[in-house]
PDB file of C-alpha atoms in Angstrom:
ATOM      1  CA  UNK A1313       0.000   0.000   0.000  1.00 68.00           C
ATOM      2  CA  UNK A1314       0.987   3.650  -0.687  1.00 93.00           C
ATOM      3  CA  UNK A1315       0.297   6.281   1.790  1.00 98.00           C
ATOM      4  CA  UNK A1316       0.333   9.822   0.179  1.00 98.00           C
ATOM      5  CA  UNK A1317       0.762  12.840   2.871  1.00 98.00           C
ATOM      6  CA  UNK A1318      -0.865  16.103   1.673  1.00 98.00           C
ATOM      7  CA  UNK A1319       1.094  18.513   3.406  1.00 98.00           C
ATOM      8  CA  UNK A1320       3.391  21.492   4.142  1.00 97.00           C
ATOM      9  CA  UNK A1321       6.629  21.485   5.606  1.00 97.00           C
ATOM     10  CA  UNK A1322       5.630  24.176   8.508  1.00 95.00           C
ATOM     11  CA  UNK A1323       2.490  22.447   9.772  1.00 97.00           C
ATOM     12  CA  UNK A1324       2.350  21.571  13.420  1.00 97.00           C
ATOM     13  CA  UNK A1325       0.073  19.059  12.452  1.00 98.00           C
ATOM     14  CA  UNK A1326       1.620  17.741   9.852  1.00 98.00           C
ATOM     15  CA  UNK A1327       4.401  16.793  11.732  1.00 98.00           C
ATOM     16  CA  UNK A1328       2.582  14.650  14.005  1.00 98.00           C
ATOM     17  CA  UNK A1329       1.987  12.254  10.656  1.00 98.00           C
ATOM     18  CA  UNK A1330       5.411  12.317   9.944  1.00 98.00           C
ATOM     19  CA  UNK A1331       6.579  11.507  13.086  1.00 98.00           C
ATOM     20  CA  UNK A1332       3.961   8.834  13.129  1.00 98.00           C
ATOM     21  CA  UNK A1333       5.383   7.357  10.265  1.00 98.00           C
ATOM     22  CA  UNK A1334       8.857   7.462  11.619  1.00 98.00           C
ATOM     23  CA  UNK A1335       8.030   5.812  14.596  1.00 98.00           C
ATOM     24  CA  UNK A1336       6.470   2.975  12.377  1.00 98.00           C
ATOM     25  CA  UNK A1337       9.681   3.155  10.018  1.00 98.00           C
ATOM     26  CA  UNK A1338       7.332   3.552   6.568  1.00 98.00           C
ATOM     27  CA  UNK A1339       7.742   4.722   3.463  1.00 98.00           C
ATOM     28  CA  UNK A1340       5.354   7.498   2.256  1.00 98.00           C
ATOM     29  CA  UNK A1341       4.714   9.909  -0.593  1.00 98.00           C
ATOM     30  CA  UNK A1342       4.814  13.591  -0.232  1.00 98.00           C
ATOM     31  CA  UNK A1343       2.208  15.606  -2.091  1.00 98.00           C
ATOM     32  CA  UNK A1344       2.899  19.389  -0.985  1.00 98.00           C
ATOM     33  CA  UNK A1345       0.073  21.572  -0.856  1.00 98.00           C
ATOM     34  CA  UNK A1346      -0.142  25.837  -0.719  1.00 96.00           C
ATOM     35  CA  UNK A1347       0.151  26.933   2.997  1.00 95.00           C
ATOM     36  CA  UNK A1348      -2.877  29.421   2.181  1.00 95.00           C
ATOM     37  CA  UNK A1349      -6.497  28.944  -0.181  1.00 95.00           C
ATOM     38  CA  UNK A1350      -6.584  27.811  -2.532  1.00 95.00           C
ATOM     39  CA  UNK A1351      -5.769  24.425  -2.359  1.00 97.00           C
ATOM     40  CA  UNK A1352      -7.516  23.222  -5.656  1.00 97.00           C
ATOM     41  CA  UNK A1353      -5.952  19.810  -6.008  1.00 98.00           C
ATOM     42  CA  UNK A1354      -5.982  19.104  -2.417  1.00 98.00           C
ATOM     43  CA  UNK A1355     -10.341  19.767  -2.134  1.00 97.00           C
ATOM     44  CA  UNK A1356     -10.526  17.679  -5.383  1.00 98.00           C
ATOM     45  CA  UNK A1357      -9.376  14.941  -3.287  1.00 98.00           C
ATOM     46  CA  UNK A1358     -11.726  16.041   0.207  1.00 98.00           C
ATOM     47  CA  UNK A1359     -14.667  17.686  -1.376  1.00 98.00           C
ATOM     48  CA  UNK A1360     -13.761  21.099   0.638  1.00 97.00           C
ATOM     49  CA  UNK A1361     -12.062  20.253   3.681  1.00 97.00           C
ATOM     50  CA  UNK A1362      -9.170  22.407   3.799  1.00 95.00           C
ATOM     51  CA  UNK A1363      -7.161  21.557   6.963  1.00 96.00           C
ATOM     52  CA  UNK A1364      -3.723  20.303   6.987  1.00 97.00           C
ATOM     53  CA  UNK A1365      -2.546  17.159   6.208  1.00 98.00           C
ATOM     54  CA  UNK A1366      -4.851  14.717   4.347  1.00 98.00           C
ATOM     55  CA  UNK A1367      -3.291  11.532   3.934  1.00 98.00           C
ATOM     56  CA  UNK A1368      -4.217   9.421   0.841  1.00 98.00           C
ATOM     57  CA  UNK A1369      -4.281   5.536   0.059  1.00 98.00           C
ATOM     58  CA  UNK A1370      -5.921   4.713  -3.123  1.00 98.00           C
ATOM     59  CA  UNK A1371      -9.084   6.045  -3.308  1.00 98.00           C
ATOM     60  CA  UNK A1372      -9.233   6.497   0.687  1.00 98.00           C
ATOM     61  CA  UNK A1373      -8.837   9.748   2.150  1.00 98.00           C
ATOM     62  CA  UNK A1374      -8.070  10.401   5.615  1.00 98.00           C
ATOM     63  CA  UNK A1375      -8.928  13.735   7.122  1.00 98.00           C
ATOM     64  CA  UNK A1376      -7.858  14.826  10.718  1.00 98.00           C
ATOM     65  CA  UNK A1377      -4.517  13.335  12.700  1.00 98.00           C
ATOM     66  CA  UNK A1378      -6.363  11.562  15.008  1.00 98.00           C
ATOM     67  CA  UNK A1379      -8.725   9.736  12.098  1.00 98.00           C
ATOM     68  CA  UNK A1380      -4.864   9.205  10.336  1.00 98.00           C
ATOM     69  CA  UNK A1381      -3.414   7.801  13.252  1.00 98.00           C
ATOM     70  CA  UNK A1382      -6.229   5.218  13.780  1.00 98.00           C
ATOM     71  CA  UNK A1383      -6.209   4.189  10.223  1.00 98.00           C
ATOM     72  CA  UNK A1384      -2.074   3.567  10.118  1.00 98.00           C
ATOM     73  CA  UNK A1385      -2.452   1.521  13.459  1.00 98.00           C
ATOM     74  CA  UNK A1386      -5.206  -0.781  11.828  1.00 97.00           C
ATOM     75  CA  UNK A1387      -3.375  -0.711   8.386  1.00 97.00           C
ATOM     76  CA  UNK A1388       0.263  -1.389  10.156  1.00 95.00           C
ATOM     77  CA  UNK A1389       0.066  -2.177  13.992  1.00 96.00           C
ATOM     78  CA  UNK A1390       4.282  -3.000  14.018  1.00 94.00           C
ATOM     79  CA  UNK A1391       5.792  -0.579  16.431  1.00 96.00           C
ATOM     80  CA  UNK A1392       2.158   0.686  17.209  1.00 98.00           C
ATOM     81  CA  UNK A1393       1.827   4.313  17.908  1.00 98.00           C
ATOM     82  CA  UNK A1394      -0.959   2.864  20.918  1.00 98.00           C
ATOM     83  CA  UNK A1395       1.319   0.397  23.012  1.00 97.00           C
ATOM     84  CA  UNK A1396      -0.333  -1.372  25.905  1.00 95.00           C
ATOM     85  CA  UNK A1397      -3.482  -1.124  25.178  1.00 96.00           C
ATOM     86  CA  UNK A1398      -3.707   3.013  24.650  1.00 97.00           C
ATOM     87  CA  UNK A1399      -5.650   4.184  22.226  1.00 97.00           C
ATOM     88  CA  UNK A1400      -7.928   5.148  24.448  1.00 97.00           C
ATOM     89  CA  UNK A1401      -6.037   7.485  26.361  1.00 97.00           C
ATOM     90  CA  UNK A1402      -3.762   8.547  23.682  1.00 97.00           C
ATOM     91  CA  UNK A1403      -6.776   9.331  21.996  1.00 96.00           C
ATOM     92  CA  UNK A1404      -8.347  11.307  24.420  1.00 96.00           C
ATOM     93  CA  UNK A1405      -5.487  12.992  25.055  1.00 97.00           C
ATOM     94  CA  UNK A1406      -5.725  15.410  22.035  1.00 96.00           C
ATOM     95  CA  UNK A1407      -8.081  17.341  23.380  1.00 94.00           C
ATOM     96  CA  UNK A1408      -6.039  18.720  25.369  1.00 97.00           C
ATOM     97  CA  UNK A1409      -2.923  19.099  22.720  1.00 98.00           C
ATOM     98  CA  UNK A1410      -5.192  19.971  20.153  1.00 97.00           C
ATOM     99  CA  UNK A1411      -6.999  22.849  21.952  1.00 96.00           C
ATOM    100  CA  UNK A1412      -5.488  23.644  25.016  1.00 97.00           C
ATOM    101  CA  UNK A1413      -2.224  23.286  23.758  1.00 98.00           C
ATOM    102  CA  UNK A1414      -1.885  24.338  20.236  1.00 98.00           C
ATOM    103  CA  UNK A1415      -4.391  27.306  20.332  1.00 97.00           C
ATOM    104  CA  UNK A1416      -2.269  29.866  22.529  1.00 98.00           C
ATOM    105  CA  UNK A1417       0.741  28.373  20.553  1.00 97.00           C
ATOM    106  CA  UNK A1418      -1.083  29.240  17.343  1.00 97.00           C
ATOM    107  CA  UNK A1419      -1.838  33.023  18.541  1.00 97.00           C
ATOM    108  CA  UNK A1420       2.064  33.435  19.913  1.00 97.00           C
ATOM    109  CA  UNK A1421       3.049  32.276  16.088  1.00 96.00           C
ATOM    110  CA  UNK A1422       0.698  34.680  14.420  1.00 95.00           C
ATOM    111  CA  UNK A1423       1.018  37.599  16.751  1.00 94.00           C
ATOM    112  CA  UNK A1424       4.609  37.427  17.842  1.00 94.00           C
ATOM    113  CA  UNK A1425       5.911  37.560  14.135  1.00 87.00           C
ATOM    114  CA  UNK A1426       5.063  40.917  12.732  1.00 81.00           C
ATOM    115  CA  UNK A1427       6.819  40.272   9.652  1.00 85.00           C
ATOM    116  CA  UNK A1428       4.742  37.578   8.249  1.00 86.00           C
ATOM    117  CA  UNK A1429       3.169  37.465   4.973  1.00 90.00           C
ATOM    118  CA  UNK A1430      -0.222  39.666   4.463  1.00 90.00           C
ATOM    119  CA  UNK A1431      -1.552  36.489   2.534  1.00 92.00           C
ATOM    120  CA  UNK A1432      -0.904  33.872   5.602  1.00 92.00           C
ATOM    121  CA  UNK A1433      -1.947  36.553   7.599  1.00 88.00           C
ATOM    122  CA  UNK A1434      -5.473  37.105   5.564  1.00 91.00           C
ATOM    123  CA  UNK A1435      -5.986  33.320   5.569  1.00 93.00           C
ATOM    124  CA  UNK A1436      -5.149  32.582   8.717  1.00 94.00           C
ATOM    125  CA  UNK A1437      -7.646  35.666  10.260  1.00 90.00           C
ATOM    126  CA  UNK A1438     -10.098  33.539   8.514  1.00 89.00           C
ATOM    127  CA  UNK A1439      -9.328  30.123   9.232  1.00 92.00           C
ATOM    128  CA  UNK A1440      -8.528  30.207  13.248  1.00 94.00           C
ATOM    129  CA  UNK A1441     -11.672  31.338  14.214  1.00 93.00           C
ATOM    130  CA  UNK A1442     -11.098  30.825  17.652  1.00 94.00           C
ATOM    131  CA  UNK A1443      -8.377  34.256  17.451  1.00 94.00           C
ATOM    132  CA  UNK A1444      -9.416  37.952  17.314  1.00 93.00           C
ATOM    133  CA  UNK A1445      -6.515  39.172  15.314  1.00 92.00           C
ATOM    134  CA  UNK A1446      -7.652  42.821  15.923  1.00 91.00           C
ATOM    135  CA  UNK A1447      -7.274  42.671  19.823  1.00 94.00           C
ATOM    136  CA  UNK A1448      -4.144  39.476  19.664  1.00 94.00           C
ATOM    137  CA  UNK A1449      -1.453  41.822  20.017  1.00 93.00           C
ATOM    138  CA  UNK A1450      -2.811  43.141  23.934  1.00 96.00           C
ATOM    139  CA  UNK A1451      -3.236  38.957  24.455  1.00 97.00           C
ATOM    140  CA  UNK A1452      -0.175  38.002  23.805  1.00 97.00           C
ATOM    141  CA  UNK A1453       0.787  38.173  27.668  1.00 97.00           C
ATOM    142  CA  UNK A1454      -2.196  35.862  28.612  1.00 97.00           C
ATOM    143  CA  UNK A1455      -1.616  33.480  25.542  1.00 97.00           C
ATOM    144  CA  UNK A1456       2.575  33.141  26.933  1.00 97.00           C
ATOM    145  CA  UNK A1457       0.649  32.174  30.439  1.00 97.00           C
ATOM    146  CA  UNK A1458      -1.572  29.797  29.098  1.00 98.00           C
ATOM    147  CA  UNK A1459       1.285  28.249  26.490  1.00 98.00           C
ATOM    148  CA  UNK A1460       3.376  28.101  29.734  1.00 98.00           C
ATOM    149  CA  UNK A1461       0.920  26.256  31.688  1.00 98.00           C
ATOM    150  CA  UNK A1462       0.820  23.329  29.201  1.00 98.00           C
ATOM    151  CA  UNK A1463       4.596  23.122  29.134  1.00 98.00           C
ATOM    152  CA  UNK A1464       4.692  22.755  32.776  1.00 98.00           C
ATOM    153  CA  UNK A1465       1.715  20.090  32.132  1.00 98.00           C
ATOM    154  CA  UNK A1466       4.210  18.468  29.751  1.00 98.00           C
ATOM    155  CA  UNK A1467       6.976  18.687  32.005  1.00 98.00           C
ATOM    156  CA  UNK A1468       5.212  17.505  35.162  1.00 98.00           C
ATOM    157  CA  UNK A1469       4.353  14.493  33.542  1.00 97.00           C
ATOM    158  CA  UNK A1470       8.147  13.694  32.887  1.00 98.00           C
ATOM    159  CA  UNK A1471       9.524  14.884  35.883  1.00 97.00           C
ATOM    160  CA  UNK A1472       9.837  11.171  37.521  1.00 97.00           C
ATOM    161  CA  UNK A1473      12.714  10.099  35.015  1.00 96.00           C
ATOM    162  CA  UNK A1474      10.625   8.853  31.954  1.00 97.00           C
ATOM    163  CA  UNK A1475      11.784   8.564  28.796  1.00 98.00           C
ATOM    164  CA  UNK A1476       8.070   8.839  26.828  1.00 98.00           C
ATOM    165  CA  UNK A1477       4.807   9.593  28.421  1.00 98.00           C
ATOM    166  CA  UNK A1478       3.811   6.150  29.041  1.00 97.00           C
ATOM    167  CA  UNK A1479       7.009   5.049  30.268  1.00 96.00           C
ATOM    168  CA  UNK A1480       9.540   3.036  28.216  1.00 96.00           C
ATOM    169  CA  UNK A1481       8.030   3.161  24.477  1.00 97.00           C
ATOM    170  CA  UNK A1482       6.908   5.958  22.158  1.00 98.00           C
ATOM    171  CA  UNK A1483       3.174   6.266  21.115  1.00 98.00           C
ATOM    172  CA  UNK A1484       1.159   8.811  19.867  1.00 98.00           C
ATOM    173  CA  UNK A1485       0.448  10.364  23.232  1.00 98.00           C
ATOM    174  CA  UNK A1486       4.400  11.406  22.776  1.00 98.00           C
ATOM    175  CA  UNK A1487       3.676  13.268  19.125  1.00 98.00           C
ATOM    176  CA  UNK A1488       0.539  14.710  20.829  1.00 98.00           C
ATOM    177  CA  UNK A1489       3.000  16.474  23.441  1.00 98.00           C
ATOM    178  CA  UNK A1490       5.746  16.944  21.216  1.00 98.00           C
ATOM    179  CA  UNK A1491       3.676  19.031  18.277  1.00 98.00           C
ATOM    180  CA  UNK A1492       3.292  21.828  20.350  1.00 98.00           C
ATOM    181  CA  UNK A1493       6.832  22.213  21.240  1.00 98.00           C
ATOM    182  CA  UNK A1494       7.956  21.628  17.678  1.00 98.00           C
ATOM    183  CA  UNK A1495       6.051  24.756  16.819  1.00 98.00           C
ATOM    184  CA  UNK A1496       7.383  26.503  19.466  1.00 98.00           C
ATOM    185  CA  UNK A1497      11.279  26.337  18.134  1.00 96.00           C
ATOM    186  CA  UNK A1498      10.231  26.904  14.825  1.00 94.00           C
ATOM    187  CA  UNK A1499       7.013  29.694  15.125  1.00 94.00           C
ATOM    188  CA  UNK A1500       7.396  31.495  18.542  1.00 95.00           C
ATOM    189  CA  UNK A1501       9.094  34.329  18.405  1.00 92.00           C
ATOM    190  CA  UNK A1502      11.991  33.661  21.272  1.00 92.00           C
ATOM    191  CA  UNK A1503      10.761  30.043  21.471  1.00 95.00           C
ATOM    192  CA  UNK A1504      14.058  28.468  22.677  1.00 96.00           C
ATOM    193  CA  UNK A1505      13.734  31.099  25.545  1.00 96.00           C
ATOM    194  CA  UNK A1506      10.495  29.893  26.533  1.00 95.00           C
ATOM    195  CA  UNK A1507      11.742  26.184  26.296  1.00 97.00           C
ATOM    196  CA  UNK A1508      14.725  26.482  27.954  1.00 96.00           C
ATOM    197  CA  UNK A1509      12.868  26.842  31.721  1.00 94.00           C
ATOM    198  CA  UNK A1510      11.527  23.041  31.092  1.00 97.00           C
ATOM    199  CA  UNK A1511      15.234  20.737  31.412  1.00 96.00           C
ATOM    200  CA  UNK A1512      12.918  17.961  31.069  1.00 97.00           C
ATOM    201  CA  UNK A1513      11.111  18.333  27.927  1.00 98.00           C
ATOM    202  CA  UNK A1514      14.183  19.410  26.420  1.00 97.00           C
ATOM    203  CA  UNK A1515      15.780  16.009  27.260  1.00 97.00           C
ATOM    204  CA  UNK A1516      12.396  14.059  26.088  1.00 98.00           C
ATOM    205  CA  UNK A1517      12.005  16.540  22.915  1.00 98.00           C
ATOM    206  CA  UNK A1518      15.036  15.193  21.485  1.00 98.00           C
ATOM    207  CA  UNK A1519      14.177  11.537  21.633  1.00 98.00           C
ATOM    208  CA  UNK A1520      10.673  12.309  20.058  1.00 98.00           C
ATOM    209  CA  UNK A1521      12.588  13.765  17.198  1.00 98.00           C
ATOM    210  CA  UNK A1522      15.132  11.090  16.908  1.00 98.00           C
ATOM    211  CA  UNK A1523      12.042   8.937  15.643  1.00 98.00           C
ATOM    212  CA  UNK A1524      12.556  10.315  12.563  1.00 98.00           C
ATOM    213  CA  UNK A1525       9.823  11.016   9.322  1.00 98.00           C
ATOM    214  CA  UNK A1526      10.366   7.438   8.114  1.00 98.00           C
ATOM    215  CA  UNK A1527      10.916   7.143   4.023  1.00 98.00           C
ATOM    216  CA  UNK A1528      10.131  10.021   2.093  1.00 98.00           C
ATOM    217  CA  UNK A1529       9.856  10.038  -1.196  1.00 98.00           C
ATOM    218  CA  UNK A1530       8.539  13.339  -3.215  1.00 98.00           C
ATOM    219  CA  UNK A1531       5.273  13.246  -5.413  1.00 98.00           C
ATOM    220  CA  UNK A1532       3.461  15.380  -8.015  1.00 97.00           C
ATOM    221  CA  UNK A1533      -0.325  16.658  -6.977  1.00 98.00           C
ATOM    222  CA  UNK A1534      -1.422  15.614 -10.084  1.00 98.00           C
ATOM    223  CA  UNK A1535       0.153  11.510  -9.831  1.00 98.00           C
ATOM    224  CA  UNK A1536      -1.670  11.528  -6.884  1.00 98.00           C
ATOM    225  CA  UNK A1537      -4.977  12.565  -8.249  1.00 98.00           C
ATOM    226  CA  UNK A1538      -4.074   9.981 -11.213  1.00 98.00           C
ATOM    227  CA  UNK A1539      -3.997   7.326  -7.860  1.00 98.00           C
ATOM    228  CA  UNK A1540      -7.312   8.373  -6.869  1.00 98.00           C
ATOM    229  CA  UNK A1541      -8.797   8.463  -9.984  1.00 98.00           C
ATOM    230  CA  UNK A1542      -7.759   4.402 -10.707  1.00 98.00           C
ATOM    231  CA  UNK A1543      -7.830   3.272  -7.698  1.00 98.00           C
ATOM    232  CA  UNK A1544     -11.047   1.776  -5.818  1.00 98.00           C
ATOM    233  CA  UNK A1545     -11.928   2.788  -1.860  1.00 98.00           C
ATOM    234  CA  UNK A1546     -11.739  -0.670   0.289  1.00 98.00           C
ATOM    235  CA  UNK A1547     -13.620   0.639   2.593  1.00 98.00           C
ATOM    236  CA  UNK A1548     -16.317  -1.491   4.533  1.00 97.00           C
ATOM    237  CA  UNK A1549     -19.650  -0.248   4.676  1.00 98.00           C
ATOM    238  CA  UNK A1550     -20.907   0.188   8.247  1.00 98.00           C
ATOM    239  CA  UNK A1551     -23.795   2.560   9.823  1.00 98.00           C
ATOM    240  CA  UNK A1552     -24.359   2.034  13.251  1.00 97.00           C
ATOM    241  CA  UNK A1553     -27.594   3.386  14.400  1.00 93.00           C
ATOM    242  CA  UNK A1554     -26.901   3.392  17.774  1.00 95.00           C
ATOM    243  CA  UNK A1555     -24.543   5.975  16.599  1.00 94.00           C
ATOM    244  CA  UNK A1556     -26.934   8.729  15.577  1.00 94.00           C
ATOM    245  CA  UNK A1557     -30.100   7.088  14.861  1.00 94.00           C
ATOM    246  CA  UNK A1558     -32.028   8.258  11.735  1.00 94.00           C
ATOM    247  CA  UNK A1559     -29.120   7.713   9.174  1.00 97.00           C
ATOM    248  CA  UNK A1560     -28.682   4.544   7.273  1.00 96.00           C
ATOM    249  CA  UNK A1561     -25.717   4.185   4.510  1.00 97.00           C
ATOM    250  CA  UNK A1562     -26.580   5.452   0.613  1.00 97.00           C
ATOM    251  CA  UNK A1563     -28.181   8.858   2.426  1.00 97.00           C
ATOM    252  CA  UNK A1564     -26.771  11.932   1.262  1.00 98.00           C
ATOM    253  CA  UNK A1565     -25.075  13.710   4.074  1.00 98.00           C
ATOM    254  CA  UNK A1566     -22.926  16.544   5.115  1.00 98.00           C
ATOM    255  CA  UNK A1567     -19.713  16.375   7.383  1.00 98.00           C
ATOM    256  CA  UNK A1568     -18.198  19.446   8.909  1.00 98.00           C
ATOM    257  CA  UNK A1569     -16.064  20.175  11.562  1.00 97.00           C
ATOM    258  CA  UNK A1570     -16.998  21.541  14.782  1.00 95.00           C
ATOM    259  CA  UNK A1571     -13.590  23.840  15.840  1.00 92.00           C
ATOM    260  CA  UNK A1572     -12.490  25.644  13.270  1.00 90.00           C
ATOM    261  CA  UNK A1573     -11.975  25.538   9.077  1.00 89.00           C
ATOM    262  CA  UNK A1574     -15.888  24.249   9.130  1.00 92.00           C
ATOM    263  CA  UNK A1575     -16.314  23.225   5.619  1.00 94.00           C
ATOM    264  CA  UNK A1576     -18.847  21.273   5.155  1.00 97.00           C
ATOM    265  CA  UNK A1577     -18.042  18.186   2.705  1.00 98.00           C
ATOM    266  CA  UNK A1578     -21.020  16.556   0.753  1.00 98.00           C
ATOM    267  CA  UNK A1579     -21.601  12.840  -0.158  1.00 98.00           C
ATOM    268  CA  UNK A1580     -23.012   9.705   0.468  1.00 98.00           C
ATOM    269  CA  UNK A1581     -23.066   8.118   4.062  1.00 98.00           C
ATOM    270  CA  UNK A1582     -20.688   4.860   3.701  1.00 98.00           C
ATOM    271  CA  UNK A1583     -19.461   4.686   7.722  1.00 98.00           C
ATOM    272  CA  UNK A1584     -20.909   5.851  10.885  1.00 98.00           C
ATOM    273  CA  UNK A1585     -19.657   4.241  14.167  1.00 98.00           C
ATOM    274  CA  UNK A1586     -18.641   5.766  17.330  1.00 97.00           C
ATOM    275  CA  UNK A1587     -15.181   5.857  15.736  1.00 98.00           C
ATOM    276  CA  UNK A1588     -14.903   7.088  12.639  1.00 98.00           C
ATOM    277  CA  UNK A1589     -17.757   8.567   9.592  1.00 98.00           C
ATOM    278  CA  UNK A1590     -16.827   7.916   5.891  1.00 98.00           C
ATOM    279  CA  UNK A1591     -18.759   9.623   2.531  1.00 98.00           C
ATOM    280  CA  UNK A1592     -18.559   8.407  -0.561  1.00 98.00           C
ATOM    281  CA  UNK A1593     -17.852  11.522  -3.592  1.00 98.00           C
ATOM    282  CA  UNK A1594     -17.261  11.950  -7.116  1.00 98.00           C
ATOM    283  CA  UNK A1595     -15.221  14.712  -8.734  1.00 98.00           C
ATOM    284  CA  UNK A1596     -14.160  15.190 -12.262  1.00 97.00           C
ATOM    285  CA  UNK A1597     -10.389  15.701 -11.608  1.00 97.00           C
ATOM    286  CA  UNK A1598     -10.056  12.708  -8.564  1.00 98.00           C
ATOM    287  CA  UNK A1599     -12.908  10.427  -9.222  1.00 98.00           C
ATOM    288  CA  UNK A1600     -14.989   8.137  -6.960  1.00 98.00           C
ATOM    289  CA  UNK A1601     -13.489   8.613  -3.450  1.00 98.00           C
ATOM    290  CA  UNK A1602     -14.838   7.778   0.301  1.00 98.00           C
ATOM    291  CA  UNK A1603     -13.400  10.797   2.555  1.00 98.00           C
ATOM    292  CA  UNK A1604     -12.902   9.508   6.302  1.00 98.00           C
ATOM    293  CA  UNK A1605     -13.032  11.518   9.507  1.00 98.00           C
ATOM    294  CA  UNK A1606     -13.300  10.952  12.842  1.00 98.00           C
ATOM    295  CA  UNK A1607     -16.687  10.954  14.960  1.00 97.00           C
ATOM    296  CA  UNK A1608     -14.906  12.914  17.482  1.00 96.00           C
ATOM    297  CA  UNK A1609     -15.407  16.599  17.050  1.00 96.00           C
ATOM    298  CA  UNK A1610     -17.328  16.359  13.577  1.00 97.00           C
ATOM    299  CA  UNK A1611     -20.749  16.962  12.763  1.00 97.00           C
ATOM    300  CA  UNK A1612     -23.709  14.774  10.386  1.00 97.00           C
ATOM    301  CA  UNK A1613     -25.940  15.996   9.062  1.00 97.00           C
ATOM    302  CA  UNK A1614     -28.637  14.963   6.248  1.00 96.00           C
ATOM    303  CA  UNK A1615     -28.801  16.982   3.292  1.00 96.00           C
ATOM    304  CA  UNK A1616     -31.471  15.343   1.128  1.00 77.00           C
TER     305      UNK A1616
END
C-alpha cells in the first residue's frame, strides 16, 4: 500500500503524521500543498475540507490526525503508535494538545511575528476562528501564560525520570506532546527562551525527534490525483444506528467540523460508528473517493 501525505513542511500538524510514520519506520509519498487557499488539487481529493494534512491511500482519504493515526495503526500495527493497550487514552489525550495546547501556541506564532506574509496573515484571520486578530497583540501576555501552563503540564508528567509519556516506548500520546513544542522552536518568536525553563522536555524533545519522518519520497499533486482516480476505496460499509439514529448508509449527508476551518463536505453516508464517519464523492479531476473523519469533534448531518 501507498500512503500519500498532503502537506506542508511548517504544519504543526503535519508533523505529528510524519513523526507517526517514523516511529512505524514507513515509506510514504509527499504531495505538498499551498500553505494558504486555494488548495484546488488538495479539495478535489476532500470535497472542501481544507485543513492540513490529508493523507491518501488509493481512493481512501483520511482527514484529521487523530482519524490518520487510527487508520495507520489498523493498516500497520508494528511498532504501534498505541502500546499497551492506549488508544484510548492517547486518543483522548488530544483534546487537550489539540486545543489547550496548540491554540495559545497558534496566537504566539501569528502575533509574535510581525513580519509575516499579508496572505498567511489574511488566511489565517479567517481560518482560526477561535483568534481575534484585531485585539491578539494586547493577548499576547495571557496566551505566553496559558502556552506556559501546558509546558509545565508536559513537564510535570516527565519529571519522575521517563523517557516517553507512558514510560519506556513511544506512542502517539508522545507526538501529541511533542507538536506543540515543535512549533514553538520553529514559530514562537523567542521560542528556545520559553523552552529552555523546562530541562525535562528538552531532554524528552530530542528523543521524540530522533524517531525520525520514516521514508520520504517526493510526489506530483497531479500523480496523486491519477492514484485516486484508478484506484477503488476498500472501505467497509458500516452505519451504526446506535450511533446517531435516523441515518442509514446510501443517504446523502454533510460532514463538517466543529472547531475551526468548518467546511462542510457533501456525499453519500458509507461509515458511521462511534469511531470514525466515511462519505462516498465523485469529482471530475479525482474520481470516486470515500473521505474519512473521525466521529470525534465532527458533525452529520442529512442533506437530502
Amino acid at each position: 500500500m501507498d500512503y500519500i501525505l498532503h502537506h506542508f513542511d511548517i504544519s504543526p500538524f503535519a508533523e505529528k503524521v510524519r513523526l507517526a510514520f517514523g516511529l512505524k519506520g514507513l515509506a510514504w509519498h509527499s504531495v505538498e500543498i499551498p500553505v494558504v487557499m486555494p488548495k484546488p488539487d488538495l479539495t478535489a481529493l476532500t470535497g472542501g475540507y481544507r485543513k492540513t494534512p490529508v493523507l491518501q491511500i488509493g481512493a481512501d482519504i483520511y482527514c484529521d490526525t487523530q482519524r490518520i493515526a487510527s487508520e495507520l495503526e489498523r493498516r500497520h500495527p508494528a511498532r504501534p503508535l498505541f502500546p499497551q493497550g492506549s488508544k484510548g487514552l492517547c486518543l483522548a489525550l488530544a483534546s487537550w494538545s489539540d486545543a489547550a495546547f496548540f491554540r495559545p501556541g497558534a496566537g504566539l506564532s501569528m502575533g509574535t511575528n510581525t513580519d509575516l506574509p499579508e496572505a498567511i496573515l489574511k488566511d489565517r484571520s479567517a481560518f482560526f476562528s477561535f483568534l481575534d486578530f484585531a485585539s491578539l497583540p494586547g493577548d499576547l501576555p495571557h496566551l505566553y501564560a496559558q502556552f506556559s501552563a501546558q509546558l509545565q503540564l508536559l513537564e510535570t508528567m516527565l519529571t519522575d525520570g521517563r523517557d516517553y509519556l507512558l514510560g519506556a516506548e513511544p506512542s502517539w500520546a508522545d507526538i501529541l506532546g511533542y507538536f506543540p513544542v515543535w512549533m514553538c522552536r520553529g514559530n514562537i518568536r523567542n521560542g528556545d527562551n520559553l523552552l529552555s525553563g523546562f530541562p525535562h522536555i528538552g531532554a524528552w524533545e530530542q528523543r521524540v525527534a530522533a524517531l525520525g519522518h520514516g521514508d520520504r519520497r517526493e510526489l506530483d499533486a497531479g500523480a496523486a490525483l491519477a492514484i485516486a482516480r484508478e484506484q477503488r476505496s476498500t472501505a467497509e460499509i458500516l452505519v451504526m444506528e446506535e450511533a446517531m439514529p435516523g441515518l442509514a448508509a446510501g443517504m446523502e449527508v454533510a460532514v463538517t467540523p466543529e472547531d475551526y476551518g468548518a467546511v462542510p463536505v457533501a456525499g453519500e453516508l458509507v461509515r458511521l460508528t462511534h469511531e470514525d464517519i466515511a462519505v462516498r464523492r465523485t469529482d471530475p479531476r479525482a474520481g470516486e473517493v470515500v473521505v474519512h473523519f473521525p466521529r470525534s469533534g465532527y458533525r452529520v448531518e442529512k442533506t437530502a
